[in-house]
Coordinates of C-alpha atoms in Angstrom, one line a residue:
M1083 CA -39.2 -22.9 64.4
K1084 CA -37.9 -22.7 68.4
K1085 CA -36.5 -19.9 69.5
R1086 CA -33.0 -20.3 69.7
S1087 CA -32.9 -21.8 66.5
W1088 CA -34.0 -18.9 65.3
V1089 CA -31.6 -17.0 66.8
A1090 CA -29.1 -19.8 65.4
A1091 CA -30.5 -18.5 61.7
L1092 CA -30.6 -15.0 61.0
A1093 CA -26.7 -15.0 62.6
T1094 CA -25.4 -16.9 59.8
P1095 CA -26.6 -14.4 57.6
L1096 CA -26.1 -10.8 59.3
T1097 CA -22.4 -12.6 60.2
L1098 CA -22.3 -12.6 56.2
F1099 CA -23.2 -9.3 56.2
T1100 CA -20.9 -8.0 58.5
A1101 CA -18.5 -9.6 57.0
T1102 CA -19.2 -8.7 53.1
L1103 CA -19.2 -4.7 55.0
L1104 CA -16.2 -4.9 56.6
A1105 CA -14.1 -6.9 53.6
S1106 CA -15.4 -4.1 51.3
E1107 CA -14.7 -0.8 53.8
K1108 CA -11.1 -2.6 53.8
L1109 CA -10.7 -2.3 50.2
Y1110 CA -11.6 1.1 49.7
N1111 CA -9.3 2.2 52.4
F1112 CA -6.6 -0.2 50.5
A1113 CA -7.7 1.4 47.0
F1114 CA -9.2 4.9 47.3
K1115 CA -7.4 5.9 50.6
R1116 CA -3.8 8.3 49.8
V1117 CA -0.2 6.5 50.3
D1118 CA 2.3 9.1 51.5
Y1119 CA 5.1 7.1 49.3
V1120 CA 4.9 6.3 45.8
P1121 CA 5.1 2.4 45.8
E1122 CA 7.7 0.2 44.0
T1123 CA 6.8 -0.7 40.4
S1124 CA 6.1 -4.3 39.6
A1125 CA 9.4 -6.8 39.3
D1126 CA 9.1 -6.6 35.8
K1127 CA 10.0 -3.3 35.2
Q1128 CA 12.6 -3.3 37.5
K1129 CA 15.1 -3.5 34.7
Y1130 CA 14.7 -0.1 33.7
A1131 CA 15.0 1.2 37.2
D1132 CA 18.6 2.1 36.8
A1133 CA 17.3 4.2 33.4
Y1134 CA 14.3 5.3 35.2
W1135 CA 16.4 7.3 38.1
A1136 CA 19.1 8.9 35.2
Y1137 CA 15.2 11.0 34.0
V1138 CA 14.8 11.8 37.8
N1139 CA 18.1 13.4 38.0
W1140 CA 18.4 15.0 34.3
L1141 CA 14.2 16.3 36.1
Y1142 CA 15.7 18.3 39.1
R1143 CA 18.9 19.6 37.0
Q1144 CA 16.5 21.5 35.1
P1145 CA 15.1 25.2 36.3
I1146 CA 11.9 23.8 38.0
Q1147 CA 8.7 26.5 38.5
K1148 CA 6.1 25.3 41.6
W1149 CA 2.5 26.0 40.8
Q1150 CA 0.2 26.0 42.8
L1151 CA -3.8 26.0 43.2
N1152 CA -6.3 26.8 44.9
L1153 CA -3.6 28.5 47.6
G1154 CA -6.4 29.6 50.0
D1155 CA -8.2 26.0 50.8
A1156 CA -5.5 23.6 52.4
E1157 CA -8.0 21.3 51.7
N1158 CA -7.7 21.8 48.7
R1159 CA -4.7 23.2 47.3
L1160 CA -2.7 21.0 44.5
V1161 CA 1.1 21.3 43.5
A1162 CA 2.9 20.8 40.5
Q1163 CA 6.2 21.3 38.5
Y1164 CA 7.0 23.5 35.2
V1165 CA 9.8 23.0 33.3
P1166 CA 10.1 25.9 30.7
A1167 CA 11.2 25.3 27.5
K1168 CA 14.9 25.3 26.5
A1169 CA 13.7 28.2 24.1
N1170 CA 10.6 30.5 24.4
S1171 CA 7.6 28.4 22.5
R1172 CA 4.0 27.9 23.1
K1173 CA 3.6 24.3 22.7
T1174 CA 3.2 22.9 26.6
V1175 CA 2.0 19.8 27.6
I1176 CA 0.6 18.5 30.8
I1177 CA 1.5 15.1 32.1
S1178 CA -0.8 13.5 34.1
H1179 CA 0.6 10.8 36.1
G1180 CA -0.4 7.0 37.1
Y1181 CA -2.6 5.1 40.2
K1182 CA 0.1 6.2 44.0
G1183 CA 2.1 7.9 41.6
D1184 CA 3.1 12.0 41.5
G1185 CA 4.5 14.2 38.5
E1186 CA 8.6 12.7 39.9
T1187 CA 7.5 9.7 38.5
M1188 CA 6.3 11.1 34.6
A1189 CA 10.2 12.3 33.9
N1190 CA 10.5 10.3 31.5
Y1191 CA 7.9 12.0 29.6
A1192 CA 8.8 15.5 30.6
Y1193 CA 12.5 14.5 29.0
M1194 CA 11.0 13.5 25.7
F1195 CA 8.3 16.4 25.6
H1196 CA 11.4 18.7 26.9
N1197 CA 13.4 17.3 24.0
M1198 CA 10.5 17.6 21.4
G1199 CA 10.2 22.0 22.7
Y1200 CA 7.6 22.0 24.9
N1201 CA 7.2 23.3 28.2
V1202 CA 6.1 20.5 30.3
L1203 CA 3.5 20.7 33.6
L1204 CA 3.6 17.6 35.8
P1205 CA 0.9 18.1 38.5
D1206 CA 0.5 16.1 41.4
D1207 CA -2.7 14.7 41.8
R1208 CA -5.9 14.9 44.2
G1209 CA -4.5 12.5 47.1
H1210 CA -0.8 12.6 45.9
G1211 CA 2.6 13.9 46.1
K1212 CA 2.4 17.3 47.2
S1213 CA -1.2 17.6 46.4
A1214 CA -3.9 17.9 49.3
G1215 CA -7.2 15.0 49.1
K1216 CA -7.4 12.8 51.7
Y1217 CA -8.7 10.1 48.8
I1218 CA -8.0 9.3 45.4
S1219 CA -10.3 10.0 42.6
F1220 CA -9.0 7.7 39.3
G1221 CA -9.3 10.9 37.1
W1222 CA -12.9 12.3 38.1
Q1223 CA -12.4 15.3 40.5
D1224 CA -8.8 15.4 38.7
R1225 CA -10.7 16.5 35.3
R1226 CA -12.0 19.4 36.6
D1227 CA -8.7 20.3 38.5
Y1228 CA -6.6 20.0 35.4
L1229 CA -9.0 22.9 33.8
G1230 CA -7.4 24.9 36.3
W1231 CA -4.2 24.1 35.2
V1232 CA -5.0 24.7 32.0
D1233 CA -6.3 28.3 32.6
Q1234 CA -2.5 28.5 34.2
V1235 CA -0.9 27.6 31.0
I1236 CA -2.6 29.5 28.6
K1237 CA -1.6 32.8 31.3
T1238 CA 1.6 31.9 31.8
V1239 CA 2.1 30.8 28.3
G1240 CA 0.1 33.1 26.5
K1241 CA -3.3 33.3 24.7
S1242 CA -1.7 31.5 21.7
A1243 CA -0.5 28.7 23.6
E1244 CA -1.3 24.5 22.4
I1245 CA -1.7 22.4 24.8
V1246 CA -1.2 18.8 25.0
L1247 CA -3.1 16.6 27.5
F1248 CA -0.4 13.7 28.3
G1249 CA -1.0 10.7 30.9
V1250 CA -0.1 7.1 31.4
S1251 CA -2.9 4.6 33.0
M1252 CA -4.0 6.4 35.9
G1253 CA -3.1 9.9 34.3
G1254 CA -4.3 8.2 30.8
A1255 CA -7.8 7.4 31.8
T1256 CA -7.4 11.6 33.1
V1257 CA -7.2 13.0 30.2
E1258 CA -9.6 10.4 28.2
M1259 CA -12.0 11.9 30.7
M1260 CA -10.5 15.7 30.4
S1261 CA -11.6 14.9 26.8
G1262 CA -15.6 15.4 27.4
E1263 CA -15.0 18.9 29.5
E1264 CA -15.5 22.2 27.8
L1265 CA -11.8 22.8 27.0
P1266 CA -10.6 26.1 26.0
P1267 CA -9.2 26.1 22.2
Q1268 CA -5.6 26.1 23.1
V1269 CA -6.0 22.7 24.1
K1270 CA -5.3 21.0 20.9
A1271 CA -4.8 17.1 21.1
I1272 CA -5.1 14.2 23.7
I1273 CA -2.7 11.3 24.1
A1274 CA -4.0 8.3 26.3
D1275 CA -1.5 5.5 27.4
C1276 CA -3.3 2.4 28.6
G1277 CA -6.0 4.7 30.1
Y1278 CA -8.6 2.4 32.0
T1279 CA -13.1 2.2 31.0
S1280 CA -14.5 3.3 34.2
I1281 CA -13.0 2.7 37.3
E1282 CA -15.8 0.5 38.2
E1283 CA -15.1 -2.1 35.5
E1284 CA -11.6 -1.8 36.1
L1285 CA -12.4 -2.9 40.3
A1286 CA -14.0 -5.7 38.8
Y1287 CA -11.8 -7.0 36.8
L1288 CA -9.0 -6.9 39.3
L1289 CA -11.2 -7.6 42.1
K1290 CA -11.8 -11.1 39.7
R1291 CA -7.8 -11.6 38.4
Q1292 CA -5.9 -10.3 42.0
F1293 CA -8.0 -11.5 44.4
H1294 CA -10.5 -13.9 43.1
L1295 CA -13.5 -12.3 44.1
P1296 CA -17.0 -11.4 42.0
K1297 CA -18.3 -8.0 41.1
Y1298 CA -21.1 -8.7 43.1
P1299 CA -21.8 -7.7 46.5
F1300 CA -18.2 -5.8 46.4
V1301 CA -18.3 -3.2 44.2
P1302 CA -21.1 -1.5 44.8
I1303 CA -20.4 -1.6 48.6
V1304 CA -17.5 0.2 47.7
S1305 CA -19.8 3.3 45.4
F1306 CA -21.7 3.5 48.0
I1307 CA -18.8 4.1 50.3
N1308 CA -17.7 6.1 48.2
R1309 CA -20.6 8.6 47.6
H1310 CA -20.5 8.7 51.3
R1311 CA -17.0 10.0 51.0
M1312 CA -16.5 11.6 47.6
G1313 CA -20.1 12.9 46.5
Y1314 CA -19.8 10.3 43.3
F1315 CA -20.7 6.0 42.8
L1316 CA -18.1 4.6 41.4
S1317 CA -20.1 3.9 37.7
D1318 CA -20.0 8.5 37.1
V1319 CA -16.7 7.6 37.1
S1320 CA -16.1 6.9 32.8
S1321 CA -13.7 8.0 30.7
V1322 CA -16.3 6.2 27.5
E1323 CA -18.8 8.2 28.6
Q1324 CA -16.5 10.9 28.8
L1325 CA -14.8 10.3 25.0
R1326 CA -18.4 10.1 23.8
H1327 CA -18.1 14.1 24.1
N1328 CA -14.9 14.2 22.8
K1329 CA -14.0 16.4 20.0
L1330 CA -10.2 16.5 20.4
P1331 CA -7.7 14.7 18.2
I1332 CA -6.5 11.6 20.3
F1333 CA -4.0 9.0 20.4
F1334 CA -4.5 6.0 22.4
I1335 CA -1.7 3.8 22.8
H1336 CA -1.6 0.6 25.1
G1337 CA 0.6 -2.1 25.4
E1338 CA -0.3 -5.5 23.7
K1339 CA 0.6 -7.9 26.7
D1340 CA -1.5 -5.2 29.5
V1341 CA -3.2 -7.8 32.1
Y1342 CA -3.1 -4.9 34.3
V1343 CA -5.6 -2.8 31.8
P1344 CA -6.6 -5.3 29.5
S1345 CA -6.8 -4.4 25.1
W1346 CA -10.3 -4.1 25.3
M1347 CA -10.8 -1.3 27.0
L1348 CA -8.4 0.1 25.1
K1349 CA -11.0 -1.2 22.1
K1350 CA -13.9 -0.2 24.0
N1351 CA -12.6 3.4 24.7
Y1352 CA -11.3 3.5 20.8
R1353 CA -14.9 3.5 19.5
A1354 CA -16.6 5.7 21.9
T1355 CA -15.3 8.8 20.6
T1356 CA -15.6 9.7 17.1
A1357 CA -13.6 12.3 16.7
P1358 CA -9.9 11.6 14.6
K1359 CA -8.3 9.5 16.2
M1360 CA -5.2 7.0 16.3
M1361 CA -4.9 3.3 17.9
W1362 CA -1.3 2.2 18.8
Q1363 CA -1.2 -1.3 20.6
V1364 CA 2.7 -1.9 21.4
P1365 CA 4.7 -5.7 20.7
N1366 CA 5.6 -7.4 23.6
A1367 CA 4.7 -4.4 25.8
T1368 CA 3.0 -4.6 29.9
H1369 CA 1.2 -2.1 31.5
A1370 CA 2.8 0.8 31.5
E1371 CA 5.9 -0.2 29.4
S1372 CA 5.5 0.6 25.8
F1373 CA 7.9 3.3 26.4
W1374 CA 10.3 1.6 28.6
I1375 CA 10.1 -1.2 25.6
G1376 CA 10.9 1.5 23.0
P1377 CA 11.7 4.9 23.7
A1378 CA 13.3 6.1 20.4
A1379 CA 9.9 4.3 18.5
Y1380 CA 7.5 5.8 21.4
E1381 CA 8.5 9.7 20.9
K1382 CA 8.1 9.0 16.9
H1383 CA 4.7 8.2 17.1
V1384 CA 3.9 10.5 19.0
S1385 CA 5.7 13.4 17.4
A1386 CA 4.0 11.7 14.3
F1387 CA 0.5 12.8 15.6
L1388 CA 1.4 15.5 17.1
N1389 CA 2.7 16.9 14.1
R1390 CA -0.7 16.7 12.5
Y1391 CA -2.8 19.1 14.5
L1392 CA 0.1 21.5 16.2
D1393 CA 0.9 24.9 13.9
D1394 CA 4.6 24.2 15.0

């Protein structure tokens, strides 16, 4: 083979490899790097905007307390908003928000639980809102951060506290991942709304659906980048594996028409745990729409589940 032909033959795969690496780096930054604003909701949810802002306005009329974790560590400092119940209560819900959201974006759920007599804690996850962090961990680091919030609730409310873990979308996956940790007896139940099975499966699914790209080689390269930046591979970030260790009662909620986190993920998560469990697929609801499509029905289902497992 002539030298020029050999160089040309080598250049083509090298160029392709370089382009794939650059595309994977861009994908990683797009998906995992923090943004210091809350993106607009999808067009199909704009119809709920007035109701959403009414809930936010309600939240900021409450006697909010600012809570923090890791105060002496600027790179790991975490912030949350705590809304005490109207009357003294042992019941507290810790609400985990969705991807690129923050505690404020969960004001509607805070209102619901507040009306049910709960203290409400609204953390900003690592890489979100007022909390520190360069990257989004999709629930994996957050599951341990939330153990700190659980401890702080117990210190504030007392050892007789009854704690519910509640989350939507990425927050749903976060509380599912928490289920596999060693939790104190004060944590009584978990409610996970439209949580994914694993970030690896979710990323591969969205790559195909939104960008028409295959899982290979992009997901493994992104996983390698995350291992370098965050210290773990994407395959580690699994709701399913954590749910296999779950011992707490858990209520799975999912929109029947969810195409962002597809319903097969709900079924896979549901099958993963042998603990007491319930599942509610909400007719006609898209991703994270189950509350908005019928707030009264949503509260009724949540109350019915929690009344089985909380003393009050």
